[in-house]
């Protein structure tokens, strides 16, 4: 569940060189096959179970993570088959080499009925939808997907995230409505604050003073200058984490502020310069982890669990497994920046793009959409994430919690496709107990007042535009990462800022901004 914001910040669009076989099938044709072999059904219930009266078999292609067992053995799918009367034949492919197997299915046009947890990229969805290998879902959602429709009505950013420039929806994402699963909490060592008689910092200036005290006043009491005042995940993850204090937002899946309906890519802005100068100050005075640009994920997690870090960022409190370490930390609010900005970074509500799609060979799209819609409600999501009541989980105040005996078995990945990520379903407050314990809930309350009202996911581009964005961003993102790292580490003087801005202009950052503006304008028109 951890969101690696540095990756989100600097990721580039990957344009694959797949060969498109533009073949479409008549989804209404009736061949002389047994109904269990995906023959069109006459009656699909729009509510309740079973979904179909006669057994229906669907072939679904899926990614299997290393923690998973066979999907056919998962209680969620065994129990759901009895409820729905829909039998699933799983075509499983391991994570390693999965993309190649997925591409081969489309290139050869040997398609299953469904792409499940297949991580279809926006470009793949647009390409295979336009080519007729994926079917549009927008005409079916109103009647056969009440849970999805309700979520789309509640969160308009969901629709915009999965709608192509032509107005079609070819794939469904995962959906996260619980805020605590969308943020990295700001964990501060309250034991150190108390020992040094310090208050929680409210501003960037106060944060600086607190970090300086952590470094200089031996809060761990061992007589050694070994405290780590502040750390973060590898690389530029610190930029989006601290960017909100300098008025920097991350809309449309990129370094973008939306100001009066106008797209502003802020990479060369004065506000970004102020942010980088602040981070440089922390780094140069060794208040910011000196291993920031070299440490691996395991090292970062170990620092969290050591109790010897003053300030860090993580979605949950899982790394602080030791009870004493756990008690050391408290979540704090985003600190207010020099211009009064106090925005909290949050992932969009729609995530895990391309988690579910129906192909053109599927003769029962109505039943198939109803099948997946169940998992976008709390009841279906509970089954998917927690398995069987009494065997795998219990209810406490109406909220499911894994049984201690089941947790001790270490078999969570064997019972649910949630383990390994990317499953099409809803993560709401009612099913988030494992990732949203009381300490995390309290930390999230400190962030809620500063959450963005809406956080738009990356727009979907047509293939030609996606190619153009890919070319522009490959150069711009690489340059921004390299230079920003040097600015923070002190290897590049801020006297070179004008040159930095000029180079971004030469790399056509204004052209990139116009592309995002056009996409945003079109997205707004589709509401």
Short mmCIF file of C-alpha atoms in Angstrom, two decimals:
data_model
loop_
_atom_site.label_atom_id
_atom_site.label_comp_id
_atom_site.label_asym_id
_atom_site.label_seq_id
_atom_site.Cartn_x
_atom_site.Cartn_y
_atom_site.Cartn_z
CA UNK A 1 0.00 0.00 0.00
CA UNK A 2 2.89 2.40 0.37
CA UNK A 3 2.92 5.17 -2.16
CA UNK A 4 6.36 6.12 -3.38
CA UNK A 5 5.88 9.77 -4.17
CA UNK A 6 9.27 10.25 -5.75
CA UNK A 7 8.29 7.66 -8.32
CA UNK A 8 4.94 9.36 -8.90
CA UNK A 9 6.65 12.72 -9.27
CA UNK A 10 9.23 11.72 -11.81
CA UNK A 11 7.69 8.79 -13.63
CA UNK A 12 7.54 9.02 -17.40
CA UNK A 13 5.00 7.70 -19.79
CA UNK A 14 6.21 4.46 -21.28
CA UNK A 15 5.17 3.99 -24.86
CA UNK A 16 5.43 0.32 -25.74
CA UNK A 17 6.14 -0.95 -29.22
CA UNK A 18 3.29 -3.36 -29.37
CA UNK A 19 1.76 -4.42 -32.65
CA UNK A 20 -1.94 -3.75 -32.76
CA UNK A 21 -4.23 -6.28 -34.31
CA UNK A 22 -7.37 -4.28 -34.78
CA UNK A 23 -9.93 -7.01 -34.65
CA UNK A 24 -13.31 -6.63 -33.07
CA UNK A 25 -15.93 -9.24 -32.37
CA UNK A 26 -19.68 -8.96 -32.59
CA UNK A 27 -20.56 -9.22 -28.91
CA UNK A 28 -24.19 -9.92 -29.69
CA UNK A 29 -23.63 -12.91 -31.97
CA UNK A 30 -24.86 -16.30 -30.75
CA UNK A 31 -22.82 -19.34 -31.61
CA UNK A 32 -23.76 -22.92 -30.89
CA UNK A 33 -21.71 -23.33 -27.72
CA UNK A 34 -22.63 -24.38 -24.26
CA UNK A 35 -23.55 -21.45 -22.03
CA UNK A 36 -20.77 -22.33 -19.63
CA UNK A 37 -18.39 -21.46 -22.46
CA UNK A 38 -19.34 -17.77 -22.48
CA UNK A 39 -22.52 -18.07 -24.60
CA UNK A 40 -24.66 -14.90 -24.35
CA UNK A 41 -27.17 -15.15 -21.52
CA UNK A 42 -30.75 -14.00 -21.86
CA UNK A 43 -31.26 -12.88 -18.27
CA UNK A 44 -28.77 -10.91 -16.21
CA UNK A 45 -30.13 -9.68 -12.90
CA UNK A 46 -29.52 -6.02 -12.20
CA UNK A 47 -29.58 -6.56 -8.43
CA UNK A 48 -29.06 -9.40 -5.97
CA UNK A 49 -27.70 -12.88 -6.62
CA UNK A 50 -27.23 -15.01 -8.55
CA UNK A 51 -26.17 -12.77 -11.42
CA UNK A 52 -27.29 -15.37 -13.98
CA UNK A 53 -29.62 -18.34 -13.61
CA UNK A 54 -27.56 -20.72 -15.73
CA UNK A 55 -23.87 -21.22 -14.90
CA UNK A 56 -21.61 -18.92 -16.88
CA UNK A 57 -17.88 -19.43 -17.37
CA UNK A 58 -15.50 -16.55 -18.02
CA UNK A 59 -11.79 -16.66 -18.77
CA UNK A 60 -9.80 -14.01 -16.91
CA UNK A 61 -6.15 -13.20 -17.43
CA UNK A 62 -4.43 -11.99 -14.26
CA UNK A 63 -1.11 -11.16 -12.68
CA UNK A 64 -0.06 -13.34 -9.76
CA UNK A 65 2.22 -11.70 -7.21
CA UNK A 66 4.90 -13.70 -5.37
CA UNK A 67 2.83 -13.60 -2.16
CA UNK A 68 -0.22 -15.11 -3.85
CA UNK A 69 -1.34 -18.68 -4.24
CA UNK A 70 -3.52 -19.93 -7.12
CA UNK A 71 -6.56 -17.72 -7.61
CA UNK A 72 -8.86 -20.73 -7.92
CA UNK A 73 -8.00 -21.65 -4.32
CA UNK A 74 -8.80 -18.21 -2.90
CA UNK A 75 -11.91 -18.22 -0.68
CA UNK A 76 -13.10 -14.96 -2.18
CA UNK A 77 -13.50 -16.50 -5.62
CA UNK A 78 -14.75 -19.86 -4.39
CA UNK A 79 -17.49 -18.23 -2.33
CA UNK A 80 -18.34 -15.66 -4.97
CA UNK A 81 -18.81 -18.34 -7.62
CA UNK A 82 -21.54 -19.90 -5.46
CA UNK A 83 -23.20 -16.52 -4.96
CA UNK A 84 -23.01 -15.27 -8.54
CA UNK A 85 -23.26 -18.49 -10.59
CA UNK A 86 -20.29 -17.15 -12.58
CA UNK A 87 -17.37 -19.56 -12.88
CA UNK A 88 -13.95 -18.09 -13.54
CA UNK A 89 -11.16 -19.91 -15.33
CA UNK A 90 -8.02 -18.06 -14.32
CA UNK A 91 -5.16 -17.64 -16.75
CA UNK A 92 -2.33 -16.73 -14.41
CA UNK A 93 0.99 -15.11 -15.20
CA UNK A 94 3.67 -14.23 -12.64
CA UNK A 95 4.73 -10.63 -12.08
CA UNK A 96 8.10 -11.25 -13.71
CA UNK A 97 7.50 -11.23 -17.44
CA UNK A 98 3.84 -10.33 -17.03
CA UNK A 99 3.93 -7.30 -19.35
CA UNK A 100 5.34 -9.40 -22.18
CA UNK A 101 2.61 -12.04 -21.80
CA UNK A 102 -0.05 -9.35 -21.71
CA UNK A 103 1.30 -7.70 -24.85
CA UNK A 104 1.40 -11.05 -26.65
CA UNK A 105 -2.30 -11.66 -25.99
CA UNK A 106 -3.23 -8.45 -27.76
CA UNK A 107 -0.66 -8.80 -30.55
CA UNK A 108 -1.89 -12.32 -31.36
CA UNK A 109 -5.54 -11.40 -30.68
CA UNK A 110 -5.85 -14.53 -28.53
CA UNK A 111 -7.83 -12.76 -25.87
CA UNK A 112 -9.51 -13.90 -22.66
CA UNK A 113 -12.92 -12.56 -21.69
CA UNK A 114 -11.46 -10.26 -19.05
CA UNK A 115 -8.20 -8.56 -18.16
CA UNK A 116 -8.13 -8.70 -14.34
CA UNK A 117 -5.49 -6.97 -12.20
CA UNK A 118 -3.58 -6.55 -15.43
CA UNK A 119 -2.28 -3.00 -14.96
CA UNK A 120 -3.31 -1.82 -18.41
CA UNK A 121 -1.63 1.51 -19.07
CA UNK A 122 -3.60 4.51 -20.36
CA UNK A 123 -1.89 4.12 -23.71
CA UNK A 124 -2.76 0.41 -23.90
CA UNK A 125 -6.37 1.11 -22.99
CA UNK A 126 -6.68 3.86 -25.58
CA UNK A 127 -4.96 1.80 -28.26
CA UNK A 128 -6.82 -1.46 -27.71
CA UNK A 129 -10.12 0.28 -27.15
CA UNK A 130 -9.85 2.22 -30.40
CA UNK A 131 -8.77 -1.00 -32.14
CA UNK A 132 -11.83 -2.87 -30.95
CA UNK A 133 -10.09 -5.35 -28.64
CA UNK A 134 -11.56 -3.77 -25.50
CA UNK A 135 -15.23 -2.82 -25.32
CA UNK A 136 -16.60 0.52 -24.04
CA UNK A 137 -18.29 0.27 -20.65
CA UNK A 138 -19.96 3.66 -20.23
CA UNK A 139 -23.25 2.42 -21.72
CA UNK A 140 -23.39 -0.54 -19.31
CA UNK A 141 -22.41 1.15 -16.05
CA UNK A 142 -25.75 2.86 -15.34
CA UNK A 143 -27.70 -0.41 -15.41
CA UNK A 144 -25.21 -3.08 -14.40
CA UNK A 145 -22.73 -1.34 -12.08
CA UNK A 146 -24.63 0.54 -9.33
CA UNK A 147 -21.64 0.60 -6.97
CA UNK A 148 -19.32 2.03 -9.61
CA UNK A 149 -21.94 4.55 -10.71
CA UNK A 150 -22.42 5.75 -7.12
CA UNK A 151 -18.69 6.22 -6.70
CA UNK A 152 -18.45 8.12 -9.99
CA UNK A 153 -21.28 10.41 -8.90
CA UNK A 154 -19.59 11.01 -5.54
CA UNK A 155 -16.09 11.52 -6.90
CA UNK A 156 -16.17 13.12 -10.37
CA UNK A 157 -12.41 12.67 -10.69
CA UNK A 158 -13.01 8.94 -11.15
CA UNK A 159 -14.83 9.46 -14.45
CA UNK A 160 -12.21 11.86 -15.77
CA UNK A 161 -9.39 9.47 -14.88
CA UNK A 162 -10.71 6.64 -17.03
CA UNK A 163 -12.40 8.45 -19.93
CA UNK A 164 -10.55 8.59 -23.25
CA UNK A 165 -10.41 11.80 -25.32
CA UNK A 166 -13.22 10.29 -27.44
CA UNK A 167 -15.40 9.90 -24.36
CA UNK A 168 -15.17 6.12 -23.84
CA UNK A 169 -14.45 4.10 -20.70
CA UNK A 170 -12.56 0.93 -21.55
CA UNK A 171 -11.06 0.01 -18.17
CA UNK A 172 -11.82 0.41 -14.47
CA UNK A 173 -9.35 1.47 -11.77
CA UNK A 174 -9.09 0.59 -8.13
CA UNK A 175 -10.82 3.20 -5.97
CA UNK A 176 -9.63 4.51 -2.60
CA UNK A 177 -12.15 6.60 -0.67
CA UNK A 178 -10.45 6.43 2.75
CA UNK A 179 -8.12 9.40 3.10
CA UNK A 180 -5.64 7.55 5.30
CA UNK A 181 -4.79 5.26 2.37
CA UNK A 182 -4.07 8.26 0.15
CA UNK A 183 -1.45 10.03 2.25
CA UNK A 184 1.95 9.68 3.79
CA UNK A 185 1.64 10.67 7.45
CA UNK A 186 4.11 13.11 8.99
CA UNK A 187 5.54 11.14 11.89
CA UNK A 188 7.44 13.18 14.49
CA UNK A 189 9.31 11.83 17.50
CA UNK A 190 7.18 13.15 20.36
CA UNK A 191 9.50 11.57 22.95
CA UNK A 192 12.27 13.85 21.67
CA UNK A 193 9.94 16.85 21.64
CA UNK A 194 9.04 16.25 25.28
CA UNK A 195 12.62 15.66 26.40
CA UNK A 196 13.75 18.92 24.77
CA UNK A 197 10.62 20.79 25.89
CA UNK A 198 9.63 21.58 22.30
CA UNK A 199 6.21 22.02 20.72
CA UNK A 200 5.05 20.48 17.47
CA UNK A 201 6.32 22.76 14.68
CA UNK A 202 3.66 24.82 12.92
CA UNK A 203 5.79 26.53 10.26
CA UNK A 204 8.79 25.73 8.09
CA UNK A 205 10.90 28.02 10.31
CA UNK A 206 9.77 26.17 13.44
CA UNK A 207 10.46 22.84 11.75
CA UNK A 208 14.01 23.99 11.06
CA UNK A 209 14.51 24.89 14.73
CA UNK A 210 13.09 21.56 15.92
CA UNK A 211 15.32 19.58 13.56
CA UNK A 212 18.33 21.62 14.67
CA UNK A 213 17.55 20.78 18.31
CA UNK A 214 17.21 17.10 17.40
CA UNK A 215 20.70 17.21 15.90
CA UNK A 216 22.47 19.22 18.57
CA UNK A 217 20.86 18.40 21.94
CA UNK A 218 21.22 14.61 22.16
CA UNK A 219 17.51 13.74 22.51
CA UNK A 220 18.23 9.99 22.58
CA UNK A 221 20.53 10.56 25.56
CA UNK A 222 23.42 8.35 24.51
CA UNK A 223 25.99 11.13 24.37
CA UNK A 224 26.63 10.56 20.67
CA UNK A 225 25.66 12.79 17.70
CA UNK A 226 23.97 9.86 15.95
CA UNK A 227 20.38 11.13 15.69
CA UNK A 228 18.80 11.44 12.24
CA UNK A 229 16.71 14.63 12.45
CA UNK A 230 14.72 14.04 9.24
CA UNK A 231 14.62 11.42 6.50
CA UNK A 232 12.48 10.44 3.53
CA UNK A 233 12.33 7.85 0.81
CA UNK A 234 15.08 7.75 -1.75
CA UNK A 235 15.64 10.64 -4.12
CA UNK A 236 13.24 13.48 -4.75
CA UNK A 237 10.37 12.01 -2.76
CA UNK A 238 11.04 14.88 -0.35
CA UNK A 239 9.89 17.42 -2.99
CA UNK A 240 6.20 16.44 -3.17
CA UNK A 241 6.17 15.69 0.58
CA UNK A 242 7.27 19.25 1.43
CA UNK A 243 5.95 20.96 -1.70
CA UNK A 244 2.56 21.80 -0.19
CA UNK A 245 4.22 24.18 2.28
CA UNK A 246 5.39 26.20 -0.70
CA UNK A 247 2.11 26.16 -2.60
CA UNK A 248 3.07 23.35 -4.96
CA UNK A 249 0.37 20.87 -5.94
CA UNK A 250 0.50 17.65 -7.97
CA UNK A 251 -2.57 17.66 -10.17
CA UNK A 252 -3.09 15.55 -13.29
CA UNK A 253 -0.37 13.14 -12.15
CA UNK A 254 2.39 15.69 -12.64
CA UNK A 255 4.12 18.77 -11.21
CA UNK A 256 1.05 20.92 -11.84
CA UNK A 257 -0.94 23.59 -10.04
CA UNK A 258 -4.46 24.35 -11.23
CA UNK A 259 -5.05 28.08 -10.85
CA UNK A 260 -8.38 29.49 -12.07
CA UNK A 261 -8.77 26.53 -14.46
CA UNK A 262 -5.28 27.15 -15.83
CA UNK A 263 -2.55 24.52 -15.84
CA UNK A 264 0.77 25.68 -14.43
CA UNK A 265 3.77 23.36 -14.54
CA UNK A 266 5.78 24.85 -11.67
CA UNK A 267 9.18 23.18 -12.10
CA UNK A 268 10.90 26.45 -13.05
CA UNK A 269 8.84 28.66 -10.74
CA UNK A 270 10.03 30.89 -7.88
CA UNK A 271 8.02 28.79 -5.43
CA UNK A 272 9.92 25.67 -6.46
CA UNK A 273 13.17 27.58 -6.07
CA UNK A 274 12.16 28.51 -2.51
CA UNK A 275 11.38 24.87 -1.74
CA UNK A 276 14.71 23.63 -3.09
CA UNK A 277 16.57 26.36 -1.19
CA UNK A 278 14.86 25.31 2.04
CA UNK A 279 15.73 21.65 1.46
CA UNK A 280 19.30 22.65 0.61
CA UNK A 281 19.51 24.48 3.96
CA UNK A 282 18.36 21.36 5.80
CA UNK A 283 20.71 19.12 3.85
CA UNK A 284 23.77 21.37 4.16
CA UNK A 285 23.33 21.55 7.95
CA UNK A 286 22.83 17.77 8.13
CA UNK A 287 19.29 18.12 9.38
CA UNK A 288 18.10 16.13 6.35
CA UNK A 289 19.39 12.58 5.96
CA UNK A 290 22.72 12.59 4.12
CA UNK A 291 21.85 9.19 2.63
CA UNK A 292 18.66 10.57 1.08
CA UNK A 293 19.86 10.13 -2.49
CA UNK A 294 21.51 6.74 -2.03
CA UNK A 295 19.51 4.71 0.51
CA UNK A 296 17.35 1.75 -0.45
CA UNK A 297 13.79 1.16 0.74
CA UNK A 298 14.93 -1.39 3.31
CA UNK A 299 17.34 1.13 4.83
CA UNK A 300 14.61 3.75 5.05
CA UNK A 301 12.22 1.36 6.78
CA UNK A 302 14.94 0.29 9.19
CA UNK A 303 15.46 3.91 10.19
CA UNK A 304 11.75 4.25 10.91
CA UNK A 305 11.81 1.19 13.11
CA UNK A 306 14.95 2.23 14.99
CA UNK A 307 13.31 5.05 16.96
CA UNK A 308 16.40 7.14 16.24
CA UNK A 309 14.76 9.36 13.62
CA UNK A 310 13.15 12.67 14.47
CA UNK A 311 10.83 13.17 11.49
CA UNK A 312 9.83 10.91 8.59
CA UNK A 313 6.94 10.06 6.30
CA UNK A 314 4.93 6.88 5.79
CA UNK A 315 1.35 5.89 5.07
CA UNK A 316 1.02 3.55 8.04
CA UNK A 317 2.76 2.85 11.33
CA UNK A 318 3.75 -0.65 10.20
CA UNK A 319 7.53 -0.04 10.24
CA UNK A 320 7.32 0.92 13.92
CA UNK A 321 6.56 -2.63 14.99
CA UNK A 322 8.22 -2.33 18.38
CA UNK A 323 5.63 -1.02 20.85
CA UNK A 324 8.06 1.38 22.51
CA UNK A 325 9.12 2.79 19.16
CA UNK A 326 5.49 3.09 18.10
CA UNK A 327 4.70 5.12 21.20
CA UNK A 328 7.51 7.54 20.41
CA UNK A 329 5.78 8.96 17.35
CA UNK A 330 2.82 11.19 16.69
CA UNK A 331 1.38 12.50 13.43
CA UNK A 332 1.65 16.26 12.87
CA UNK A 333 0.00 18.69 10.47
CA UNK A 334 1.67 20.02 7.32
CA UNK A 335 3.83 22.96 8.34
CA UNK A 336 2.88 26.40 7.04
CA UNK A 337 5.29 27.83 4.50
CA UNK A 338 6.63 31.38 3.98
CA UNK A 339 3.51 32.42 2.02
CA UNK A 340 1.02 30.74 4.34
CA UNK A 341 0.63 27.59 2.23
CA UNK A 342 -0.24 24.37 4.06
CA UNK A 343 -1.35 21.81 1.45
CA UNK A 344 -1.20 18.07 2.11
CA UNK A 345 -0.09 15.77 -0.68
CA UNK A 346 -2.68 13.08 -1.43
CA UNK A 347 -2.99 10.40 -4.07
CA UNK A 348 -6.09 10.56 -6.28
CA UNK A 349 -9.21 8.58 -5.32
CA UNK A 350 -8.88 6.45 -8.49
CA UNK A 351 -5.69 4.40 -8.53
CA UNK A 352 -4.30 1.18 -9.98
CA UNK A 353 -5.37 2.28 -13.45
CA UNK A 354 -6.47 -0.41 -15.89
CA UNK A 355 -7.32 -2.91 -13.17
CA UNK A 356 -10.27 -4.43 -15.06
CA UNK A 357 -11.29 -4.49 -18.71
CA UNK A 358 -13.68 -6.56 -20.85
CA UNK A 359 -12.42 -7.76 -24.20
CA UNK A 360 -14.28 -8.03 -27.49
CA UNK A 361 -14.49 -11.84 -27.31
CA UNK A 362 -16.65 -11.63 -24.20
CA UNK A 363 -20.25 -12.43 -25.13
CA UNK A 364 -21.60 -11.55 -21.69
CA UNK A 365 -20.34 -8.06 -20.85
CA UNK A 366 -23.45 -7.26 -18.78
CA UNK A 367 -22.95 -10.21 -16.43
CA UNK A 368 -19.21 -9.58 -16.36
CA UNK A 369 -19.62 -5.95 -15.31
CA UNK A 370 -22.09 -6.97 -12.62
CA UNK A 371 -19.57 -9.56 -11.44
CA UNK A 372 -16.85 -6.97 -10.79
CA UNK A 373 -19.20 -4.25 -9.52
CA UNK A 374 -19.79 -6.24 -6.32
CA UNK A 375 -16.20 -5.57 -5.26
CA UNK A 376 -16.75 -1.81 -5.49
CA UNK A 377 -19.12 -1.96 -2.50
CA UNK A 378 -18.21 -2.54 1.14
CA UNK A 379 -19.68 -6.05 1.26
CA UNK A 380 -17.78 -7.30 -1.78
CA UNK A 381 -14.62 -5.48 -0.78
CA UNK A 382 -14.76 -7.11 2.66
CA UNK A 383 -14.96 -10.54 1.02
CA UNK A 384 -12.10 -9.72 -1.34
CA UNK A 385 -9.80 -8.26 1.30
CA UNK A 386 -10.62 -10.32 4.39
CA UNK A 387 -11.94 -13.70 3.23
CA UNK A 388 -14.38 -15.63 5.41
CA UNK A 389 -15.90 -14.33 8.61
CA UNK A 390 -14.91 -16.47 11.60
CA UNK A 391 -12.16 -18.20 9.66
CA UNK A 392 -10.09 -15.20 8.58
CA UNK A 393 -11.68 -12.17 10.21
CA UNK A 394 -14.12 -10.92 12.82
CA UNK A 395 -16.27 -7.81 13.02
CA UNK A 396 -15.62 -5.17 15.66
CA UNK A 397 -18.18 -2.37 15.67
CA UNK A 398 -19.11 -3.42 12.15
CA UNK A 399 -15.54 -3.21 10.85
CA UNK A 400 -13.64 -6.35 9.74
CA UNK A 401 -10.34 -7.19 11.46
CA UNK A 402 -8.09 -10.13 10.68
CA UNK A 403 -8.08 -12.74 13.41
CA UNK A 404 -4.81 -12.85 15.33
CA UNK A 405 -4.53 -16.56 14.56
CA UNK A 406 -4.87 -15.89 10.85
CA UNK A 407 -2.35 -13.03 10.92
CA UNK A 408 0.09 -15.34 12.68
CA UNK A 409 -0.22 -17.83 9.81
CA UNK A 410 1.16 -15.31 7.34
CA UNK A 411 -1.26 -16.52 4.67
CA UNK A 412 -2.99 -13.25 3.76
CA UNK A 413 -1.61 -13.37 0.24
CA UNK A 414 -3.03 -16.85 -0.27
CA UNK A 415 -6.65 -15.84 0.36
CA UNK A 416 -6.91 -12.51 -1.45
CA UNK A 417 -5.76 -10.84 -4.68
CA UNK A 418 -5.51 -7.62 -2.68
CA UNK A 419 -2.09 -8.78 -1.52
CA UNK A 420 0.28 -7.84 -4.31
CA UNK A 421 -1.75 -4.79 -5.31
CA UNK A 422 -3.74 -3.76 -8.35
CA UNK A 423 -7.05 -5.57 -7.74
CA UNK A 424 -10.22 -3.81 -8.95
CA UNK A 425 -12.13 -2.95 -5.78
CA UNK A 426 -13.02 -0.24 -3.28
CA UNK A 427 -10.90 0.64 -0.27
CA UNK A 428 -13.20 2.52 2.12
CA UNK A 429 -13.04 3.26 5.82
CA UNK A 430 -15.16 0.17 6.46
CA UNK A 431 -12.57 -2.20 5.02
CA UNK A 432 -9.31 -0.44 5.89
CA UNK A 433 -8.70 -1.66 9.45
CA UNK A 434 -5.41 -3.36 8.59
CA UNK A 435 -3.91 -0.19 7.08
CA UNK A 436 -5.82 2.30 9.22
CA UNK A 437 -5.30 1.47 12.92
CA UNK A 438 -6.11 4.08 15.61
CA UNK A 439 -2.65 5.68 15.58
CA UNK A 440 -2.87 6.17 11.82
CA UNK A 441 -6.41 7.55 12.13
CA UNK A 442 -5.23 10.13 14.64
CA UNK A 443 -2.35 11.10 12.35
CA UNK A 444 -4.74 11.46 9.41
CA UNK A 445 -6.98 13.82 11.41
CA UNK A 446 -4.03 16.23 11.49
CA UNK A 447 -3.92 16.12 7.67
CA UNK A 448 -7.62 16.21 6.79
CA UNK A 449 -8.07 20.02 7.00
CA UNK A 450 -5.30 20.45 4.43
CA UNK A 451 -6.34 17.80 1.90
CA UNK A 452 -7.10 19.03 -1.62
CA UNK A 453 -10.81 19.20 -2.44
CA UNK A 454 -10.11 17.22 -5.57
CA UNK A 455 -6.95 15.57 -6.83
CA UNK A 456 -7.10 14.77 -10.54
CA UNK A 457 -5.30 11.69 -11.77
CA UNK A 458 -3.27 11.72 -14.96
CA UNK A 459 -5.45 12.39 -18.02
CA UNK A 460 -5.81 9.90 -20.83
CA UNK A 461 -4.15 10.98 -24.07
CA UNK A 462 -4.73 9.69 -27.58
CA UNK A 463 -1.82 7.68 -28.91
CA UNK A 464 -0.23 10.49 -30.94
CA UNK A 465 -0.38 12.91 -28.00
CA UNK A 466 0.91 10.24 -25.61
CA UNK A 467 3.93 9.77 -27.85
CA UNK A 468 4.52 13.52 -27.81
CA UNK A 469 4.19 13.74 -24.02
CA UNK A 470 6.55 10.80 -23.65
CA UNK A 471 9.24 12.47 -25.73
CA UNK A 472 8.95 15.80 -23.91
CA UNK A 473 8.81 14.34 -20.43
CA UNK A 474 11.69 11.92 -20.92
CA UNK A 475 14.05 14.89 -21.31
CA UNK A 476 12.34 17.32 -18.93
CA UNK A 477 11.87 14.89 -16.05
CA UNK A 478 15.42 13.57 -16.25
CA UNK A 479 16.84 17.09 -16.31
CA UNK A 480 14.62 18.24 -13.44
CA UNK A 481 15.60 15.27 -11.29
CA UNK A 482 19.30 15.68 -11.93
CA UNK A 483 19.40 19.44 -11.34
CA UNK A 484 17.05 19.43 -8.35
CA UNK A 485 19.18 16.78 -6.67
CA UNK A 486 22.25 18.95 -7.21
CA UNK A 487 20.47 22.05 -5.89
CA UNK A 488 19.44 20.23 -2.69
CA UNK A 489 22.83 18.58 -2.16
CA UNK A 490 24.71 21.83 -2.78
CA UNK A 491 26.48 20.57 -5.89
CA UNK A 492 24.82 23.30 -7.97
CA UNK A 493 24.61 26.96 -6.93
CA UNK A 494 21.27 28.75 -7.02
CA UNK A 495 23.10 31.38 -9.06
CA UNK A 496 22.43 28.93 -11.90
CA UNK A 497 18.64 29.16 -11.48
CA UNK A 498 18.13 31.40 -14.51
CA UNK A 499 20.10 28.93 -16.61
CA UNK A 500 17.94 26.11 -15.19
CA UNK A 501 14.77 27.97 -16.18
CA UNK A 502 16.14 28.71 -19.63
CA UNK A 503 17.00 25.06 -20.25
CA UNK A 504 13.49 23.97 -19.27
CA UNK A 505 12.16 26.47 -21.83
CA UNK A 506 14.45 25.04 -24.50
CA UNK A 507 13.14 21.58 -23.65
CA UNK A 508 9.67 22.90 -24.54
CA UNK A 509 8.11 22.85 -21.11
CA UNK A 510 5.59 25.42 -22.38
CA UNK A 511 4.51 22.97 -25.08
CA UNK A 512 4.07 20.27 -22.48
CA UNK A 513 2.01 22.65 -20.36
CA UNK A 514 -0.29 23.38 -23.31
CA UNK A 515 -0.86 19.66 -23.86
CA UNK A 516 -1.93 19.25 -20.25
CA UNK A 517 -4.10 22.34 -20.51
CA UNK A 518 -5.88 20.95 -23.57
CA UNK A 519 -6.38 17.61 -21.79
CA UNK A 520 -7.76 19.34 -18.71
CA UNK A 521 -10.15 21.48 -20.79
CA UNK A 522 -11.46 18.41 -22.60
CA UNK A 523 -11.77 16.54 -19.32
CA UNK A 524 -13.91 19.31 -17.85
CA UNK A 525 -16.18 19.26 -20.90
CA UNK A 526 -16.87 15.53 -20.45
CA UNK A 527 -18.46 15.93 -17.00
#
